[in-house]
Tab-separated table of C-alpha atoms in Angstrom:
chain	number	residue	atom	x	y	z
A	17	UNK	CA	-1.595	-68.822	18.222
A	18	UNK	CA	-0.469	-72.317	18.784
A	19	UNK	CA	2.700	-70.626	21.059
A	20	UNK	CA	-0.262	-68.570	23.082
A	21	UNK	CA	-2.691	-71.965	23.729
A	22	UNK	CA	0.047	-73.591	24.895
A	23	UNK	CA	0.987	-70.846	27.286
A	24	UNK	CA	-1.939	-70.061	28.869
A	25	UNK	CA	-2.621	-74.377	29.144
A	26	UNK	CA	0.554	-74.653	31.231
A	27	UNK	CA	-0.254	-71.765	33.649
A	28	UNK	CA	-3.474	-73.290	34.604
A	29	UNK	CA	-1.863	-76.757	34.479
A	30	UNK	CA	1.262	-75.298	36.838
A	31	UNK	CA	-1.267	-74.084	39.240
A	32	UNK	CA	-3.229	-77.212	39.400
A	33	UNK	CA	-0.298	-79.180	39.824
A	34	UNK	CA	1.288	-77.286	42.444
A	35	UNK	CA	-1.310	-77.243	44.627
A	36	UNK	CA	-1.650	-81.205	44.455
A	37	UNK	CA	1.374	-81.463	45.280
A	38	UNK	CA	1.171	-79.887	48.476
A	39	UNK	CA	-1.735	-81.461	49.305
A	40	UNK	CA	-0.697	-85.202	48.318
A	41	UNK	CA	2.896	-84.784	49.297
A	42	UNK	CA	3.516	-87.004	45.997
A	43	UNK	CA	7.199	-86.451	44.254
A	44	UNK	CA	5.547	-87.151	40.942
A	45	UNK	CA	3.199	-84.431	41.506
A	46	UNK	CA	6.292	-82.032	42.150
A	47	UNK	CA	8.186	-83.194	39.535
A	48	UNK	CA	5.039	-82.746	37.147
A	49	UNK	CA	4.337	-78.913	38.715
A	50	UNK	CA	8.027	-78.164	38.260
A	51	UNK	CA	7.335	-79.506	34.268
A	52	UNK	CA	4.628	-77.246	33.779
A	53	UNK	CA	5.912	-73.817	35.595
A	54	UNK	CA	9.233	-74.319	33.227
A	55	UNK	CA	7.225	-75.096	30.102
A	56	UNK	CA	4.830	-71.912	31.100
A	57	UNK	CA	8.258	-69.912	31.097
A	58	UNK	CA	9.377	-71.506	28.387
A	59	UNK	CA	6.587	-70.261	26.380
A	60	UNK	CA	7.512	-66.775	27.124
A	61	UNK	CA	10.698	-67.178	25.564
A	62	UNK	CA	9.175	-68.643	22.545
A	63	UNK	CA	6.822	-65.399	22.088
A	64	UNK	CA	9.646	-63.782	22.688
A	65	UNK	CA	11.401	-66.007	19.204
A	66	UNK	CA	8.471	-65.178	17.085
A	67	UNK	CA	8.723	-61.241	17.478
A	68	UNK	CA	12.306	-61.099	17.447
A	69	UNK	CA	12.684	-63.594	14.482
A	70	UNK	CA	10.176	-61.771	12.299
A	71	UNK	CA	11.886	-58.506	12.224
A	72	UNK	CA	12.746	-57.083	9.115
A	73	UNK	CA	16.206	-57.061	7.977
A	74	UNK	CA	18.467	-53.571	8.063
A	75	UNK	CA	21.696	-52.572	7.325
A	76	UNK	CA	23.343	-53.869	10.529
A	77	UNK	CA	21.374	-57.361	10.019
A	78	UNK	CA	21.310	-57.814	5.746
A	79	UNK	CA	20.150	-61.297	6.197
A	80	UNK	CA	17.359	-60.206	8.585
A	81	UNK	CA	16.933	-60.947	12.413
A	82	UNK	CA	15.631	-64.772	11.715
A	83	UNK	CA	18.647	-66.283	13.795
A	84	UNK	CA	16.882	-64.675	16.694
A	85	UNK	CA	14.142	-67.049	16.769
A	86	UNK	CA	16.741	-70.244	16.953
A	87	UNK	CA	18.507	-68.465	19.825
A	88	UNK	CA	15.653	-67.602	22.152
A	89	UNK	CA	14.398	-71.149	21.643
A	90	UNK	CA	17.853	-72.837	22.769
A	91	UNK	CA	17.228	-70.618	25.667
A	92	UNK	CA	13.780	-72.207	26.303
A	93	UNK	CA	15.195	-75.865	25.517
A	94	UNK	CA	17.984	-74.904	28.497
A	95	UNK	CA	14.650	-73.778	30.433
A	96	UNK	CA	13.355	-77.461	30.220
A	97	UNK	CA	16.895	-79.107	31.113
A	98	UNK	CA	17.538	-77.301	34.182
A	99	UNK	CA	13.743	-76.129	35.751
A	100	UNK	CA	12.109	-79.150	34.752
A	101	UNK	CA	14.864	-82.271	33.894
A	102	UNK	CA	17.303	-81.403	36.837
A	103	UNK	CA	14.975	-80.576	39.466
A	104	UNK	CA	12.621	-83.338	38.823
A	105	UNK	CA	15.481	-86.115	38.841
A	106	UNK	CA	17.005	-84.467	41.817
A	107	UNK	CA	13.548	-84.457	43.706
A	108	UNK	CA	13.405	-88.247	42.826
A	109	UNK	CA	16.697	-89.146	44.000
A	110	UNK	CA	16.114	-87.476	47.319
A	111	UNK	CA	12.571	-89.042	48.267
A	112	UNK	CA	13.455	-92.323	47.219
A	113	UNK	CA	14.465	-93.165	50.489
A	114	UNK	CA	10.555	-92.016	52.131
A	115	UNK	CA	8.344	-94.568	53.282
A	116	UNK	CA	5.797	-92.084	54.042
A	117	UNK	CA	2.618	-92.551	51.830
A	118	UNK	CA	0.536	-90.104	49.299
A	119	UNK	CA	-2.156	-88.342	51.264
A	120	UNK	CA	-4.963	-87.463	49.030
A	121	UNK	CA	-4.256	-89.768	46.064
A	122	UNK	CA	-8.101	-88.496	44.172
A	123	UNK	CA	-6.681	-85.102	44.379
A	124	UNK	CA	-3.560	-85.588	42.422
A	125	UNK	CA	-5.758	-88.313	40.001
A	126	UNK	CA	-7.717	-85.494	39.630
A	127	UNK	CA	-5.484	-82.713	38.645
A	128	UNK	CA	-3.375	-85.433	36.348
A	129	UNK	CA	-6.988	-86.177	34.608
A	130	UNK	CA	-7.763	-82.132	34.042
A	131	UNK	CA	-3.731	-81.897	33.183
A	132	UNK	CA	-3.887	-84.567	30.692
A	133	UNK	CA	-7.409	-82.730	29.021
A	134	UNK	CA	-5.553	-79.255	28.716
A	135	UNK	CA	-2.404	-80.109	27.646
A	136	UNK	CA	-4.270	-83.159	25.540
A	137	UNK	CA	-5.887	-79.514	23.792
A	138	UNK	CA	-2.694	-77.892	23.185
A	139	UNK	CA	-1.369	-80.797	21.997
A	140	UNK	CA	-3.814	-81.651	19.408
A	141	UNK	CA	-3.763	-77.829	17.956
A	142	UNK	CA	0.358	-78.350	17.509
A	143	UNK	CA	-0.796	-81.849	16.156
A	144	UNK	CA	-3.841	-80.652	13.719
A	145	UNK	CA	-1.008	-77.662	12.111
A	146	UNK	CA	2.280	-80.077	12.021
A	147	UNK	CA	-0.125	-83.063	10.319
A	148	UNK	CA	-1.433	-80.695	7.816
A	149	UNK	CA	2.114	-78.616	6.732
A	150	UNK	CA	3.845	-82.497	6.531
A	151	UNK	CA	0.537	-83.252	3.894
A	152	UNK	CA	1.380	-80.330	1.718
A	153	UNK	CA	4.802	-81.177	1.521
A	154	UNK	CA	4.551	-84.539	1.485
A	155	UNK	CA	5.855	-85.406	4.323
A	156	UNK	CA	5.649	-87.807	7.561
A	157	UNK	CA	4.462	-85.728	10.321
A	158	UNK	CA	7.030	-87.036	12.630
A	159	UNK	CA	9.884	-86.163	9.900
A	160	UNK	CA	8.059	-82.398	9.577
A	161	UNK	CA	8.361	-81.252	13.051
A	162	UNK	CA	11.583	-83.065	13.716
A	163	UNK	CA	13.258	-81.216	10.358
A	164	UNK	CA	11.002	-78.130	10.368
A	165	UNK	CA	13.020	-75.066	10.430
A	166	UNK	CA	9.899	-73.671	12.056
A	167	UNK	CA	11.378	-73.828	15.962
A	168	UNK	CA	7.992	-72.893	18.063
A	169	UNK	CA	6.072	-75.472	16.385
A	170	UNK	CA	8.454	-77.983	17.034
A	171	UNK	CA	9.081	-76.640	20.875
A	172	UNK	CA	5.392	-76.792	21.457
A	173	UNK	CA	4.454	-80.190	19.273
A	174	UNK	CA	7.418	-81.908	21.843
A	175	UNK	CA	6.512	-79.926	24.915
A	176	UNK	CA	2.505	-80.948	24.680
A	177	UNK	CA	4.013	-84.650	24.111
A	178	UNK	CA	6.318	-84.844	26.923
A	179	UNK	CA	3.561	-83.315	29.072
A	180	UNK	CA	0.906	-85.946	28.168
A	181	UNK	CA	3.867	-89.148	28.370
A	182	UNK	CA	4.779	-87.473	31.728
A	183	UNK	CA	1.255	-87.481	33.108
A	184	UNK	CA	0.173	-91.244	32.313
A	185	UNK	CA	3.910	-91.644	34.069
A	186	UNK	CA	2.699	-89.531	37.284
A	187	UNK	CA	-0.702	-91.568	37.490
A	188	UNK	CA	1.237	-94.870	37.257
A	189	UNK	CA	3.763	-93.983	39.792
A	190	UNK	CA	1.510	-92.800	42.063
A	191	UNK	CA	-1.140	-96.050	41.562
A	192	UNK	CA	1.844	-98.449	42.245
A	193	UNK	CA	2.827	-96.892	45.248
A	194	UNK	CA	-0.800	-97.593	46.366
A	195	UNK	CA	-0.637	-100.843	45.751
A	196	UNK	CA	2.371	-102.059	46.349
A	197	UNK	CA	2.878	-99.054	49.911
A	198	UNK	CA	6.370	-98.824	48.349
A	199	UNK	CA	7.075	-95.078	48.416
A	200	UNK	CA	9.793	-95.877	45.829
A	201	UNK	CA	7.345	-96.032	43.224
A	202	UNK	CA	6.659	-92.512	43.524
A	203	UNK	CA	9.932	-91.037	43.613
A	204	UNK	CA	10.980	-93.520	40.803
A	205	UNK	CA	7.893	-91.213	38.977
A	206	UNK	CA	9.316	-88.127	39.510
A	207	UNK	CA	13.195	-89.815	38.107
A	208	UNK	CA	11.082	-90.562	34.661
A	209	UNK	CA	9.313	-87.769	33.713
A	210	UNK	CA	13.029	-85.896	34.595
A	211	UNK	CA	14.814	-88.347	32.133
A	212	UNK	CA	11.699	-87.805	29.599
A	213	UNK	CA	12.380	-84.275	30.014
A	214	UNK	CA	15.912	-84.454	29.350
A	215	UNK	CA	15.458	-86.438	26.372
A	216	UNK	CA	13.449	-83.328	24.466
A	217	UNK	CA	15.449	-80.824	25.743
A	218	UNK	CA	18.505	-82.556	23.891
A	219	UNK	CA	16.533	-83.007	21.086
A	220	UNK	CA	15.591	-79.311	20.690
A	221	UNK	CA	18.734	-78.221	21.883
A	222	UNK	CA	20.355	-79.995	19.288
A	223	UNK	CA	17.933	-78.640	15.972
A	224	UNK	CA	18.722	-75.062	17.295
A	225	UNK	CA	22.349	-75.786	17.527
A	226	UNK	CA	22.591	-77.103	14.070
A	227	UNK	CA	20.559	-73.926	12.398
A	228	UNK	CA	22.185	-71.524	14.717
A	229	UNK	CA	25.497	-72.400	13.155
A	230	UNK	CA	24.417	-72.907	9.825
A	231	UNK	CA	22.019	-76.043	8.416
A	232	UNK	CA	21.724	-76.413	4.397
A	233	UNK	CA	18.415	-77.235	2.935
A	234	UNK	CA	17.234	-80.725	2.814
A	235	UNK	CA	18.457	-82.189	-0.779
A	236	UNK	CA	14.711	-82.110	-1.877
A	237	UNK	CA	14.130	-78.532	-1.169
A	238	UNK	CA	17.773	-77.803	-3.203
A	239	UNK	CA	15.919	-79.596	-5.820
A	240	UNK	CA	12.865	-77.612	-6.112
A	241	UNK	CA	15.034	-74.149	-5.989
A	242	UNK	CA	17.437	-75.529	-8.549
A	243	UNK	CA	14.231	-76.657	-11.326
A	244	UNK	CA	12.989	-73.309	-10.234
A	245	UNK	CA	15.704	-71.593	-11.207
A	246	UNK	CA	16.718	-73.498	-14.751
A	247	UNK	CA	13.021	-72.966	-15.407
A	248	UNK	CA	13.637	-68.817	-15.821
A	249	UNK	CA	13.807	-68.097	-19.486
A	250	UNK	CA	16.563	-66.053	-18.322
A	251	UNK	CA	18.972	-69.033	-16.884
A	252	UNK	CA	20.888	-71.436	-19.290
A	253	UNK	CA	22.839	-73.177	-16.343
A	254	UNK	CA	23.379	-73.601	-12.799
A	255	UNK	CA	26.592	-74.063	-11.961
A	256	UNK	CA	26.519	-73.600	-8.230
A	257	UNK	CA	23.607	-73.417	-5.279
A	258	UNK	CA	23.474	-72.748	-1.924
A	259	UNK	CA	20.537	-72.717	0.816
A	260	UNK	CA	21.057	-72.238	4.166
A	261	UNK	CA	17.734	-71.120	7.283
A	262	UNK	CA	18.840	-67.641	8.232
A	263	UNK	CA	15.567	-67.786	10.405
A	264	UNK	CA	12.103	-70.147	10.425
A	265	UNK	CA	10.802	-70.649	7.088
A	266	UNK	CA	13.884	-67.803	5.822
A	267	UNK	CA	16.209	-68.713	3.162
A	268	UNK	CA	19.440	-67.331	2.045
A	269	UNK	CA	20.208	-68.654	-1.504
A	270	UNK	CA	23.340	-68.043	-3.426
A	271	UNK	CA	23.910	-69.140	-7.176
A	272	UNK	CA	26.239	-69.039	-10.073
A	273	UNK	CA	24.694	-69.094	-12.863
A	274	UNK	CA	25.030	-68.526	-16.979
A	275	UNK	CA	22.334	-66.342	-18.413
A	276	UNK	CA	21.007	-66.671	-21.816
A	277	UNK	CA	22.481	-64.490	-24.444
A	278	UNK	CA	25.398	-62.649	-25.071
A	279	UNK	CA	24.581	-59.456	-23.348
A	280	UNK	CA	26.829	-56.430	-22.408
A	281	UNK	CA	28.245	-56.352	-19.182
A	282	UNK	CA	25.865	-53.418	-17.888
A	283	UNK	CA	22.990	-55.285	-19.375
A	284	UNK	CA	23.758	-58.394	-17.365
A	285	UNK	CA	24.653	-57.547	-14.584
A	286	UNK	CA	21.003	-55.170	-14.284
A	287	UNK	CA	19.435	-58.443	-16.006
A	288	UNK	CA	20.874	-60.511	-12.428
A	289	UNK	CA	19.506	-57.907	-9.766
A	290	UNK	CA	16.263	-58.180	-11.622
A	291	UNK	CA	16.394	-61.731	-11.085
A	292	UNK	CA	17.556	-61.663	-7.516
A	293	UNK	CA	14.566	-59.082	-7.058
A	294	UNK	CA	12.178	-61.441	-8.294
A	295	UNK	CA	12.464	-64.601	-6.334
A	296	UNK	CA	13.392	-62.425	-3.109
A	297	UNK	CA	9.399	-61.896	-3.665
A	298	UNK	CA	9.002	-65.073	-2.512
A	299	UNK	CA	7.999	-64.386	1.070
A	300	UNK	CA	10.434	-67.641	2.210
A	301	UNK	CA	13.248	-65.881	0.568
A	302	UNK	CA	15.422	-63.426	2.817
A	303	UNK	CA	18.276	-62.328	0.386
A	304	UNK	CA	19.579	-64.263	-2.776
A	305	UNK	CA	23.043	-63.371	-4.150
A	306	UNK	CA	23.583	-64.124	-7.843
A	307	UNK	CA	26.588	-64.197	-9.662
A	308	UNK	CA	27.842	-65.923	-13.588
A	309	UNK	CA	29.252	-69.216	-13.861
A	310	UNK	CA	32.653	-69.938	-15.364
A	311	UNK	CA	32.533	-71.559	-18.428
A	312	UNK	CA	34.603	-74.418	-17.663
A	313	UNK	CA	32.674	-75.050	-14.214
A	314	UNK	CA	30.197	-78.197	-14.408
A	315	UNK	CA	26.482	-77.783	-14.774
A	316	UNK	CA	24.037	-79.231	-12.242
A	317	UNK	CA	21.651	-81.339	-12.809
A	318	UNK	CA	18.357	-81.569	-11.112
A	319	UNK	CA	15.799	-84.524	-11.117
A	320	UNK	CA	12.106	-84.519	-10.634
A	321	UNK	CA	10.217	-83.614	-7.591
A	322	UNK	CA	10.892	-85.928	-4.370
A	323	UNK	CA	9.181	-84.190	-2.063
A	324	UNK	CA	10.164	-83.150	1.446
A	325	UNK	CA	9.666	-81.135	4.722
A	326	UNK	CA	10.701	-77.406	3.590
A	327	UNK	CA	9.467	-74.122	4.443
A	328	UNK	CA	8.247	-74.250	0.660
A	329	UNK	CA	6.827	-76.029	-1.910
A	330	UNK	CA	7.575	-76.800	-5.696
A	331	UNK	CA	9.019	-73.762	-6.712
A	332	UNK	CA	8.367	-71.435	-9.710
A	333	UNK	CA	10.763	-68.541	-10.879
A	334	UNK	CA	10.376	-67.027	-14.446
A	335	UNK	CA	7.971	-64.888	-16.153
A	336	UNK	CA	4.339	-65.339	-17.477
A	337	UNK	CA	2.976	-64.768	-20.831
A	338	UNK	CA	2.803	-60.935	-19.974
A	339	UNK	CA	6.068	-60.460	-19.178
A	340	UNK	CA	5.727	-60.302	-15.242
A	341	UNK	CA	7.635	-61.913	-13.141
A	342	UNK	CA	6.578	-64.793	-10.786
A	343	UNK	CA	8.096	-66.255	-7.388
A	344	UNK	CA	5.534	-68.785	-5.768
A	345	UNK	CA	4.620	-72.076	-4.927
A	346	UNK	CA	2.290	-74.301	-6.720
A	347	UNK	CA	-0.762	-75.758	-5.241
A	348	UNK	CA	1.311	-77.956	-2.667
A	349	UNK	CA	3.185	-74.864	-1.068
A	350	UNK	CA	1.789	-72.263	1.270
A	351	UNK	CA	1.758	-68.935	-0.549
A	352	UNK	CA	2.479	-67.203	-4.052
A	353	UNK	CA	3.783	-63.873	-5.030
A	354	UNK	CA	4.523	-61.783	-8.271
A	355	UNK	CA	6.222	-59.070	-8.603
A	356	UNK	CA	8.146	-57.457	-11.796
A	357	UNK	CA	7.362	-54.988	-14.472
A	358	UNK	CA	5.650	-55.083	-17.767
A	359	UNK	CA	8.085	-54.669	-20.941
């Protein structure tokens, strides 16, 4: 939903803001339509994420299609570096050297003022969803949408925000060019909201670099996983964990650990897929691979809760007085899920 606002905010916006520009002649008011056509496209290749990312996982794919979601977003990020960054620095560079004035400056103070309401709308729904997820898991909002494996929200939260910076740049341009009759002004407008562009672009391109080839879980999420998993009845030790995003909010975990008893190698070996079967319940988890510890490898240790920016929350794995399995979150995670027979 948050993807969709933002879409349909940019087309009008685009519109608006191409139209001023034609009429005012301004090279801030280009640069700003040339913003909001490539975040409008950009959108569509974030819809395009979602679906692709939320497919389920198949033979060919075993750790489902999440990677998808990372890929078409470095696509969009690329969108705002060349259609919008580029072009709007480009523009600038070019008119600096016009003396002629902006015709119709109410027009494009007009548009900028409707601009700065839609995308202030958009903005504030990415805003309203990033504040609350960072609350639940304890987190700054900044350091939640910045370290969010969750790549539209982020897209969208830093899209809306570069929008609004780059309209109260527009205005300003444009206002000192009418009151100093330095065209300059105006074309130095259309050089800053490129540069502001270029800045997110790197920013995004970056996150979807670094889970496209493989980011670990922050150390506060491997904390939750690993208390999660020492507290099954079933697990002595841990003597090995792995977490890596195979897609937004989708985990791939891989353990070694010791399992209580001294059960026969049939037995234990059922005992682990049961295991594996129960915290891939957990609808964060994609695929978990469990194997036994050595007995000479070093146990890990895991402290108390720190909190942290994670697709989930403090962990549970184990079983309940009945017997059945649970895989959830407590009260500060998003969801909970049991699954497991009765003995």
């Amino acid at each position: 939903m948050t993807v969709i606002i933002a879409f349909f905010a940019n087309i009008l916006v685009a519109i608006a803001k191409t139209v001023a520009a034609v009429l005012t002649s301004s090279a801030s008011m280009v640069a700003e339509a040339a913003h909001s056509w490539a975040d409008a496209g950009n959108e569509v290749f974030l819809l395009i994420a979602d679906r692709r990312g939320a497919r389920e996982k198949d033979e060919r794919h075993p750790l489902g299609y999440g990677r998808a979601a990372f890929v078409w977003s470095l696509i969009a990020a690329f969108g705002i570096f060349t259609a919008g960054s580029i072009v709007s620095i480009m523009h600038g560079v070019q008119e600096l050297s016009d003396t002629g004035p902006v015709e119709s400056p109410v027009v494009a103070y007009t548009v900028l003022g409707i601009a700065f309401v839609l995308e202030g709308a958009s903005f504030t729904q990415a805003m309203v969803k990033s504040r609350r997820l960072a609350q639940e898991r304890g987190s700054s909002t900044w350091d939640y949408v910045l370290d969010t494996s969750d790549t539209t929200l982020r897209a969208v939260f830093f899209e809306d925000a570069a929008a609004l910076i780059g309209l109260v740049l527009a205005a300003a341009a444009i206002a000192m060019h009418q009151i100093t009759g330095a065209a300059a002004w105006d074309a130095v407008g259309s050089i800053l909201v490129g540069v502001l562009l270029g800045i997110v672009a790197v920013i995004l391109i970056g996150r979807n670099i670094s889970f496209l080839i493989g980011s670990n879980a922050s150390p506060a999420l491997r904390e939750r996983v690993g208390r999660a998993l020492l507290g099954s009845p079933q697990i002595q030790r841990l003597t090995y964990l792995h977490i890596e995003y195979v897609g937004p909010n989708r985990l791939f975990i891989v353990a070694e650990v010791d399992l209580a008893g001294d059960a026969r190698e049939h037995d234990v070996a059922r005992r682990l897929r049961e295991i594996e079967q129960q915290i891939e319940a957990h609808p964060v988890v994609e695929t978990v691979v469990l194997s036994l510890s050595v007995d000479d490898e070093d146990s890990l240790a895991f402290g108390t809760d720190t909190g942290g920016t994670d697709a989930v929350g403090t962990a549970t794995v184990g079983t309940d007085a009945a017997g059945t399995a649970t895989v959830g979150t407590d009260a500060a995670g998003a969801t909970d899920a049991t699954s497991g027979t009765q003995p």
